[in-house]
Short mmCIF file of N, CA and C in Angstrom, two decimals:
data_model
loop_
_atom_site.label_atom_id
_atom_site.label_comp_id
_atom_site.label_asym_id
_atom_site.label_seq_id
_atom_site.Cartn_x
_atom_site.Cartn_y
_atom_site.Cartn_z
N ALA A 1 -29.61 49.25 77.05
CA ALA A 1 -29.35 47.96 76.46
C ALA A 1 -29.42 46.89 77.53
N HIS A 2 -29.89 45.71 77.15
CA HIS A 2 -30.00 44.57 78.06
C HIS A 2 -29.22 43.40 77.48
N ALA A 3 -28.68 42.60 78.37
CA ALA A 3 -27.96 41.39 77.95
C ALA A 3 -28.67 40.18 78.53
N LEU A 4 -28.76 39.13 77.75
CA LEU A 4 -29.35 37.88 78.20
C LEU A 4 -28.33 36.76 78.03
N LYS A 5 -28.35 35.84 78.97
CA LYS A 5 -27.52 34.66 78.86
C LYS A 5 -28.44 33.45 78.90
N LEU A 6 -28.44 32.67 77.83
CA LEU A 6 -29.28 31.48 77.74
C LEU A 6 -28.42 30.26 78.06
N THR A 7 -28.88 29.44 78.98
CA THR A 7 -28.14 28.23 79.36
C THR A 7 -29.10 27.06 79.48
N GLY A 8 -28.53 25.85 79.59
CA GLY A 8 -29.33 24.68 79.86
C GLY A 8 -29.78 23.89 78.65
N PHE A 9 -29.27 24.22 77.47
CA PHE A 9 -29.63 23.44 76.30
C PHE A 9 -28.45 23.41 75.35
N GLU A 10 -28.46 22.42 74.47
CA GLU A 10 -27.41 22.27 73.48
C GLU A 10 -27.97 22.56 72.09
N MET A 11 -27.13 23.11 71.25
CA MET A 11 -27.52 23.37 69.87
C MET A 11 -26.56 22.63 68.94
N SER A 12 -27.10 22.17 67.86
CA SER A 12 -26.25 21.56 66.84
C SER A 12 -26.82 21.91 65.47
N LEU A 13 -25.97 21.83 64.48
CA LEU A 13 -26.40 22.14 63.12
C LEU A 13 -27.22 20.99 62.54
N SER A 14 -28.20 21.32 61.75
CA SER A 14 -28.94 20.30 61.02
C SER A 14 -28.01 19.69 59.98
N ASP A 15 -28.40 18.54 59.41
CA ASP A 15 -27.58 17.92 58.38
C ASP A 15 -27.36 18.87 57.21
N GLU A 16 -28.41 19.58 56.80
CA GLU A 16 -28.26 20.49 55.66
C GLU A 16 -27.34 21.66 56.00
N ALA A 17 -27.46 22.23 57.20
CA ALA A 17 -26.60 23.34 57.60
C ALA A 17 -25.14 22.88 57.69
N HIS A 18 -24.92 21.70 58.25
CA HIS A 18 -23.57 21.14 58.34
C HIS A 18 -22.99 20.93 56.95
N PHE A 19 -23.81 20.56 56.02
CA PHE A 19 -23.44 20.31 54.63
C PHE A 19 -22.98 21.58 53.94
N ARG A 20 -23.50 22.71 54.35
CA ARG A 20 -23.26 23.96 53.65
C ARG A 20 -22.42 24.97 54.43
N THR A 21 -21.60 24.51 55.38
CA THR A 21 -20.76 25.44 56.13
C THR A 21 -19.70 26.04 55.22
N SER A 22 -19.13 27.17 55.63
CA SER A 22 -18.11 27.84 54.82
C SER A 22 -16.84 27.00 54.71
N GLU A 23 -16.60 26.09 55.66
CA GLU A 23 -15.40 25.25 55.62
C GLU A 23 -15.59 24.02 54.73
N SER A 24 -16.82 23.72 54.36
CA SER A 24 -17.10 22.51 53.57
C SER A 24 -16.52 22.62 52.17
N ILE A 25 -16.00 21.51 51.70
CA ILE A 25 -15.52 21.40 50.32
C ILE A 25 -16.67 20.81 49.52
N GLN A 26 -17.27 21.60 48.66
CA GLN A 26 -18.40 21.16 47.85
C GLN A 26 -17.90 20.32 46.68
N ILE A 27 -18.53 19.18 46.46
CA ILE A 27 -18.15 18.26 45.39
C ILE A 27 -19.38 18.13 44.49
N SER A 28 -19.40 18.87 43.42
CA SER A 28 -20.60 18.98 42.61
C SER A 28 -20.67 17.91 41.53
N PRO A 29 -21.88 17.59 41.10
CA PRO A 29 -22.05 16.60 40.04
C PRO A 29 -21.38 17.02 38.72
N GLU A 30 -21.28 18.33 38.47
CA GLU A 30 -20.70 18.79 37.21
C GLU A 30 -19.22 18.43 37.08
N LYS A 31 -18.56 18.14 38.19
CA LYS A 31 -17.12 17.82 38.17
C LYS A 31 -16.84 16.32 38.10
N VAL A 32 -17.86 15.51 37.96
CA VAL A 32 -17.73 14.05 38.00
C VAL A 32 -17.15 13.49 36.71
N THR A 33 -16.46 12.37 36.85
CA THR A 33 -16.11 11.51 35.72
C THR A 33 -16.91 10.24 35.92
N LEU A 34 -17.72 9.90 34.95
CA LEU A 34 -18.60 8.75 35.07
C LEU A 34 -18.03 7.56 34.31
N GLU A 35 -18.13 6.41 34.93
CA GLU A 35 -17.64 5.16 34.34
C GLU A 35 -18.85 4.27 34.07
N GLY A 36 -19.19 4.10 32.81
CA GLY A 36 -20.34 3.28 32.45
C GLY A 36 -21.06 3.83 31.25
N SER A 37 -21.99 3.05 30.72
CA SER A 37 -22.70 3.43 29.50
C SER A 37 -24.04 4.10 29.76
N GLN A 38 -24.58 3.97 30.95
CA GLN A 38 -25.92 4.48 31.20
C GLN A 38 -25.92 5.67 32.17
N VAL A 39 -25.18 5.59 33.26
CA VAL A 39 -25.15 6.65 34.25
C VAL A 39 -24.75 7.96 33.55
N ARG A 40 -25.42 9.05 33.93
CA ARG A 40 -25.14 10.32 33.23
C ARG A 40 -25.44 11.51 34.12
N LEU A 41 -24.87 12.64 33.72
CA LEU A 41 -25.18 13.91 34.35
C LEU A 41 -26.47 14.42 33.73
N GLN A 42 -27.41 14.84 34.57
CA GLN A 42 -28.67 15.35 34.06
C GLN A 42 -29.02 16.63 34.80
N ASP A 43 -29.96 17.36 34.26
CA ASP A 43 -30.39 18.63 34.85
C ASP A 43 -31.88 18.53 35.10
N VAL A 44 -32.28 18.78 36.34
CA VAL A 44 -33.69 18.74 36.71
C VAL A 44 -34.06 20.10 37.29
N GLY A 45 -34.83 20.85 36.55
CA GLY A 45 -35.26 22.17 37.02
C GLY A 45 -34.11 23.11 37.31
N GLY A 46 -33.04 23.02 36.52
CA GLY A 46 -31.89 23.89 36.72
C GLY A 46 -30.91 23.38 37.76
N ARG A 47 -31.16 22.20 38.28
CA ARG A 47 -30.27 21.62 39.30
C ARG A 47 -29.65 20.34 38.76
N PRO A 48 -28.31 20.32 38.62
CA PRO A 48 -27.66 19.11 38.08
C PRO A 48 -27.61 17.98 39.10
N ASN A 49 -27.63 16.77 38.59
CA ASN A 49 -27.44 15.58 39.43
C ASN A 49 -26.95 14.44 38.55
N ILE A 50 -26.46 13.41 39.22
CA ILE A 50 -26.05 12.20 38.53
C ILE A 50 -27.23 11.25 38.59
N GLY A 51 -27.71 10.82 37.44
CA GLY A 51 -28.90 9.99 37.40
C GLY A 51 -28.76 8.85 36.40
N ALA A 52 -29.86 8.13 36.21
CA ALA A 52 -29.91 6.95 35.35
C ALA A 52 -28.85 5.93 35.77
N TRP A 53 -28.57 5.88 37.08
CA TRP A 53 -27.55 4.95 37.60
C TRP A 53 -28.24 3.63 37.94
N ASP A 54 -28.69 2.96 36.91
CA ASP A 54 -29.42 1.71 37.07
C ASP A 54 -28.52 0.48 37.06
N LYS A 55 -27.32 0.61 36.54
CA LYS A 55 -26.42 -0.54 36.41
C LYS A 55 -25.43 -0.58 37.56
N ALA A 56 -25.27 -1.75 38.15
CA ALA A 56 -24.40 -1.91 39.32
C ALA A 56 -22.93 -1.96 38.96
N ASP A 57 -22.58 -2.00 37.69
CA ASP A 57 -21.16 -2.03 37.32
C ASP A 57 -20.64 -0.64 36.93
N GLU A 58 -21.42 0.39 37.21
CA GLU A 58 -21.02 1.76 36.87
C GLU A 58 -20.56 2.49 38.13
N ARG A 59 -19.71 3.52 37.93
CA ARG A 59 -19.14 4.25 39.06
C ARG A 59 -19.07 5.75 38.77
N ALA A 60 -18.90 6.51 39.86
CA ALA A 60 -18.71 7.96 39.76
C ALA A 60 -17.38 8.31 40.45
N HIS A 61 -16.57 9.15 39.78
CA HIS A 61 -15.25 9.53 40.30
C HIS A 61 -15.12 11.05 40.30
N TRP A 62 -14.44 11.57 41.32
CA TRP A 62 -14.09 12.98 41.39
C TRP A 62 -12.64 13.11 41.83
N LEU A 63 -12.00 14.22 41.49
CA LEU A 63 -10.74 14.61 42.11
C LEU A 63 -11.08 15.71 43.10
N VAL A 64 -10.61 15.54 44.34
CA VAL A 64 -10.94 16.46 45.42
C VAL A 64 -9.65 17.03 45.99
N SER A 65 -9.57 18.35 46.09
CA SER A 65 -8.40 19.02 46.67
C SER A 65 -8.63 19.23 48.16
N ILE A 66 -7.74 18.64 48.97
CA ILE A 66 -7.81 18.76 50.43
C ILE A 66 -6.76 19.77 50.87
N PRO A 67 -7.18 20.90 51.46
CA PRO A 67 -6.23 21.98 51.76
C PRO A 67 -5.38 21.75 53.01
N GLN A 68 -5.87 20.94 53.95
CA GLN A 68 -5.11 20.74 55.19
C GLN A 68 -5.36 19.35 55.75
N THR A 69 -4.42 18.89 56.55
CA THR A 69 -4.52 17.57 57.15
C THR A 69 -5.66 17.52 58.16
N GLY A 70 -6.05 16.30 58.52
CA GLY A 70 -7.06 16.13 59.56
C GLY A 70 -8.20 15.23 59.13
N MET A 71 -9.18 15.13 60.02
CA MET A 71 -10.37 14.32 59.78
C MET A 71 -11.44 15.16 59.10
N TYR A 72 -12.10 14.55 58.14
CA TYR A 72 -13.20 15.19 57.42
C TYR A 72 -14.39 14.22 57.40
N ALA A 73 -15.58 14.77 57.49
CA ALA A 73 -16.81 14.00 57.35
C ALA A 73 -17.33 14.20 55.94
N LEU A 74 -17.67 13.11 55.28
CA LEU A 74 -18.25 13.17 53.94
C LEU A 74 -19.74 12.93 54.06
N GLN A 75 -20.49 13.80 53.41
CA GLN A 75 -21.95 13.72 53.44
C GLN A 75 -22.45 13.94 52.03
N GLY A 76 -23.59 13.35 51.70
CA GLY A 76 -24.15 13.52 50.37
C GLY A 76 -25.64 13.73 50.40
N GLU A 77 -26.12 14.22 49.30
CA GLU A 77 -27.55 14.44 49.10
C GLU A 77 -27.99 13.49 47.98
N PHE A 78 -28.88 12.55 48.31
CA PHE A 78 -29.23 11.46 47.41
C PHE A 78 -30.74 11.30 47.30
N SER A 79 -31.15 10.64 46.21
CA SER A 79 -32.52 10.14 46.12
C SER A 79 -32.45 8.72 45.57
N SER A 80 -33.40 7.90 46.02
CA SER A 80 -33.44 6.50 45.62
C SER A 80 -34.90 6.04 45.69
N ALA A 81 -35.65 6.35 44.66
CA ALA A 81 -37.10 6.14 44.68
C ALA A 81 -37.51 4.67 44.59
N TYR A 82 -36.66 3.80 44.08
CA TYR A 82 -37.04 2.40 43.91
C TYR A 82 -36.78 1.55 45.15
N GLY A 83 -36.10 2.09 46.13
CA GLY A 83 -35.79 1.35 47.34
C GLY A 83 -34.40 1.69 47.84
N SER A 84 -34.10 1.26 49.05
CA SER A 84 -32.78 1.56 49.60
C SER A 84 -31.71 0.77 48.85
N SER A 85 -30.50 1.32 48.86
CA SER A 85 -29.39 0.69 48.17
C SER A 85 -28.12 1.01 48.94
N LYS A 86 -27.05 0.28 48.65
CA LYS A 86 -25.79 0.51 49.35
C LYS A 86 -24.71 0.99 48.38
N LEU A 87 -24.00 2.04 48.83
CA LEU A 87 -22.87 2.59 48.09
C LEU A 87 -21.61 2.39 48.90
N THR A 88 -20.51 2.10 48.21
CA THR A 88 -19.20 2.08 48.83
C THR A 88 -18.47 3.33 48.38
N THR A 89 -17.96 4.08 49.34
CA THR A 89 -17.21 5.30 49.08
C THR A 89 -15.74 5.01 49.37
N THR A 90 -14.87 5.33 48.41
CA THR A 90 -13.43 5.14 48.59
C THR A 90 -12.75 6.49 48.41
N LEU A 91 -11.92 6.84 49.41
CA LEU A 91 -11.24 8.13 49.42
C LEU A 91 -10.00 8.02 50.28
N ALA A 92 -8.86 8.43 49.75
CA ALA A 92 -7.59 8.43 50.49
C ALA A 92 -7.25 7.05 51.06
N GLY A 93 -7.51 6.01 50.27
CA GLY A 93 -7.21 4.65 50.70
C GLY A 93 -8.13 4.10 51.77
N GLN A 94 -9.22 4.77 52.04
CA GLN A 94 -10.19 4.36 53.05
C GLN A 94 -11.54 4.14 52.38
N SER A 95 -12.25 3.11 52.82
CA SER A 95 -13.56 2.80 52.23
C SER A 95 -14.62 2.69 53.31
N HIS A 96 -15.82 3.14 52.99
CA HIS A 96 -16.98 3.01 53.86
C HIS A 96 -18.17 2.58 53.02
N THR A 97 -19.00 1.71 53.58
CA THR A 97 -20.24 1.30 52.92
C THR A 97 -21.39 1.94 53.67
N THR A 98 -22.31 2.52 52.91
CA THR A 98 -23.42 3.27 53.49
C THR A 98 -24.72 2.90 52.80
N THR A 99 -25.78 2.78 53.56
CA THR A 99 -27.11 2.57 52.99
C THR A 99 -27.71 3.91 52.59
N ILE A 100 -28.13 3.99 51.36
CA ILE A 100 -28.87 5.17 50.87
C ILE A 100 -30.34 4.82 51.04
N PRO A 101 -31.07 5.57 51.86
CA PRO A 101 -32.47 5.21 52.13
C PRO A 101 -33.37 5.47 50.93
N GLN A 102 -34.48 4.74 50.89
CA GLN A 102 -35.48 5.00 49.87
C GLN A 102 -36.07 6.37 50.13
N THR A 103 -36.27 7.14 49.07
CA THR A 103 -36.89 8.46 49.18
C THR A 103 -38.27 8.41 48.52
N LYS A 104 -39.09 9.40 48.83
CA LYS A 104 -40.48 9.41 48.33
C LYS A 104 -40.55 9.58 46.82
N SER A 105 -39.54 10.21 46.24
CA SER A 105 -39.48 10.38 44.79
C SER A 105 -38.03 10.68 44.42
N TRP A 106 -37.78 10.82 43.12
CA TRP A 106 -36.43 11.19 42.66
C TRP A 106 -36.11 12.63 43.01
N PHE A 107 -37.13 13.41 43.37
CA PHE A 107 -36.94 14.83 43.63
C PHE A 107 -37.07 15.18 45.11
N LYS A 108 -37.12 14.17 45.98
CA LYS A 108 -37.14 14.35 47.44
C LYS A 108 -35.84 13.75 47.96
N GLN A 109 -34.83 14.59 48.14
CA GLN A 109 -33.52 14.10 48.51
C GLN A 109 -33.40 13.87 50.02
N ALA A 110 -32.44 13.02 50.37
CA ALA A 110 -32.11 12.77 51.77
C ALA A 110 -30.61 13.04 51.95
N PHE A 111 -30.26 13.64 53.09
CA PHE A 111 -28.85 13.83 53.43
C PHE A 111 -28.36 12.56 54.10
N VAL A 112 -27.22 12.05 53.64
CA VAL A 112 -26.68 10.79 54.14
C VAL A 112 -25.21 10.99 54.49
N ARG A 113 -24.83 10.54 55.68
CA ARG A 113 -23.43 10.58 56.09
C ARG A 113 -22.70 9.39 55.49
N LEU A 114 -21.57 9.66 54.85
CA LEU A 114 -20.82 8.63 54.13
C LEU A 114 -19.51 8.26 54.82
N GLY A 115 -19.34 8.64 56.06
CA GLY A 115 -18.15 8.25 56.81
C GLY A 115 -17.19 9.39 57.06
N GLN A 116 -16.17 9.07 57.84
CA GLN A 116 -15.12 10.02 58.18
C GLN A 116 -13.81 9.54 57.56
N TYR A 117 -13.04 10.49 57.07
CA TYR A 117 -11.80 10.18 56.36
C TYR A 117 -10.67 11.01 56.94
N ASN A 118 -9.52 10.37 57.14
CA ASN A 118 -8.35 11.05 57.67
C ASN A 118 -7.38 11.34 56.53
N PHE A 119 -6.93 12.58 56.47
CA PHE A 119 -5.96 12.99 55.47
C PHE A 119 -4.67 13.36 56.19
N GLU A 120 -3.61 12.61 55.90
CA GLU A 120 -2.33 12.83 56.57
C GLU A 120 -1.52 13.93 55.92
N ARG A 121 -1.92 14.35 54.71
CA ARG A 121 -1.24 15.46 54.06
C ARG A 121 -2.23 16.14 53.10
N PRO A 122 -2.05 17.44 52.87
CA PRO A 122 -2.87 18.12 51.88
C PRO A 122 -2.57 17.55 50.49
N GLY A 123 -3.50 17.69 49.58
CA GLY A 123 -3.26 17.22 48.22
C GLY A 123 -4.55 16.94 47.49
N VAL A 124 -4.41 16.34 46.32
CA VAL A 124 -5.55 15.98 45.48
C VAL A 124 -5.76 14.47 45.62
N TYR A 125 -6.99 14.09 45.91
CA TYR A 125 -7.35 12.70 46.14
C TYR A 125 -8.51 12.31 45.23
N GLN A 126 -8.55 11.02 44.86
CA GLN A 126 -9.67 10.52 44.07
C GLN A 126 -10.74 10.00 45.00
N LEU A 127 -11.96 10.44 44.76
CA LEU A 127 -13.15 9.98 45.47
C LEU A 127 -13.96 9.13 44.50
N THR A 128 -14.34 7.93 44.93
CA THR A 128 -15.13 7.03 44.07
C THR A 128 -16.37 6.57 44.81
N LEU A 129 -17.51 6.63 44.14
CA LEU A 129 -18.75 6.03 44.62
C LEU A 129 -19.04 4.83 43.72
N SER A 130 -19.31 3.69 44.34
CA SER A 130 -19.64 2.50 43.55
C SER A 130 -20.69 1.66 44.28
N PRO A 131 -21.54 0.98 43.53
CA PRO A 131 -22.52 0.09 44.14
C PRO A 131 -21.79 -0.99 44.95
N THR A 132 -22.35 -1.32 46.11
CA THR A 132 -21.72 -2.31 46.99
C THR A 132 -22.03 -3.73 46.56
N ASP A 133 -23.29 -4.00 46.25
CA ASP A 133 -23.72 -5.35 45.93
C ASP A 133 -24.59 -5.32 44.68
N ALA A 134 -24.10 -5.89 43.60
CA ALA A 134 -24.82 -5.86 42.32
C ALA A 134 -26.20 -6.51 42.41
N ALA A 135 -26.32 -7.56 43.20
CA ALA A 135 -27.60 -8.28 43.30
C ALA A 135 -28.68 -7.45 44.01
N GLU A 136 -28.27 -6.53 44.86
CA GLU A 136 -29.22 -5.73 45.63
C GLU A 136 -29.28 -4.27 45.19
N TRP A 137 -28.60 -3.90 44.11
CA TRP A 137 -28.51 -2.51 43.68
C TRP A 137 -29.85 -1.97 43.20
N LYS A 138 -30.21 -0.80 43.71
CA LYS A 138 -31.36 -0.02 43.24
C LYS A 138 -30.79 1.33 42.78
N ALA A 139 -31.34 1.88 41.75
CA ALA A 139 -30.84 3.14 41.18
C ALA A 139 -30.77 4.24 42.24
N VAL A 140 -29.72 5.05 42.16
CA VAL A 140 -29.48 6.15 43.08
C VAL A 140 -29.17 7.39 42.26
N ASN A 141 -29.71 8.53 42.66
CA ASN A 141 -29.31 9.82 42.09
C ASN A 141 -28.44 10.54 43.11
N VAL A 142 -27.37 11.16 42.63
CA VAL A 142 -26.45 11.91 43.48
C VAL A 142 -26.62 13.38 43.15
N TRP A 143 -27.04 14.18 44.14
CA TRP A 143 -27.31 15.60 43.92
C TRP A 143 -26.13 16.47 44.29
N ASN A 144 -25.41 16.09 45.34
CA ASN A 144 -24.28 16.89 45.78
C ASN A 144 -23.55 16.14 46.86
N LEU A 145 -22.27 16.43 47.04
CA LEU A 145 -21.46 15.86 48.12
C LEU A 145 -20.68 17.00 48.78
N ALA A 146 -20.30 16.80 50.04
CA ALA A 146 -19.48 17.80 50.73
C ALA A 146 -18.60 17.10 51.76
N LEU A 147 -17.35 17.57 51.85
CA LEU A 147 -16.42 17.14 52.89
C LEU A 147 -16.27 18.30 53.86
N THR A 148 -16.47 18.02 55.14
CA THR A 148 -16.40 19.06 56.15
C THR A 148 -15.36 18.69 57.20
N PRO A 149 -14.40 19.58 57.50
CA PRO A 149 -13.42 19.28 58.54
C PRO A 149 -14.13 19.04 59.88
N ILE A 150 -13.61 18.08 60.63
CA ILE A 150 -14.15 17.77 61.95
C ILE A 150 -13.26 18.45 62.98
N ASP A 151 -13.86 19.27 63.81
CA ASP A 151 -13.09 19.99 64.84
C ASP A 151 -12.59 19.07 65.93
#
């Protein structure tokens, strides 16, 4: 048997790998509560997503169970074929505004970091996604979200 030691380079997880770690809390579209008349849960090729989010006065809400205190990074998988748009994420009394980039189609998703959130105690928290600016809103599809503890 031989042993090798590799040094001199750094490794990090890709956005998708970081999104799918065993410690990540997956926040699926099927668990959403939608606020509005048009935005809806849809299924594309057996994969659910939140779509038809054309109106800037509509919102998406989830209840998320946080098992332990600490900092968590929120990341999402989005598509926005009509152009970039801004979402405001509110969680545990903290808000972040993030640009969702334009994607090549509704079926070519992009991973987007939605900020870091500090939880001072375990519990159930409401997560809300809402359009930031009605005048600049472009439709966004939400495919999946995940909260990952930050070491």
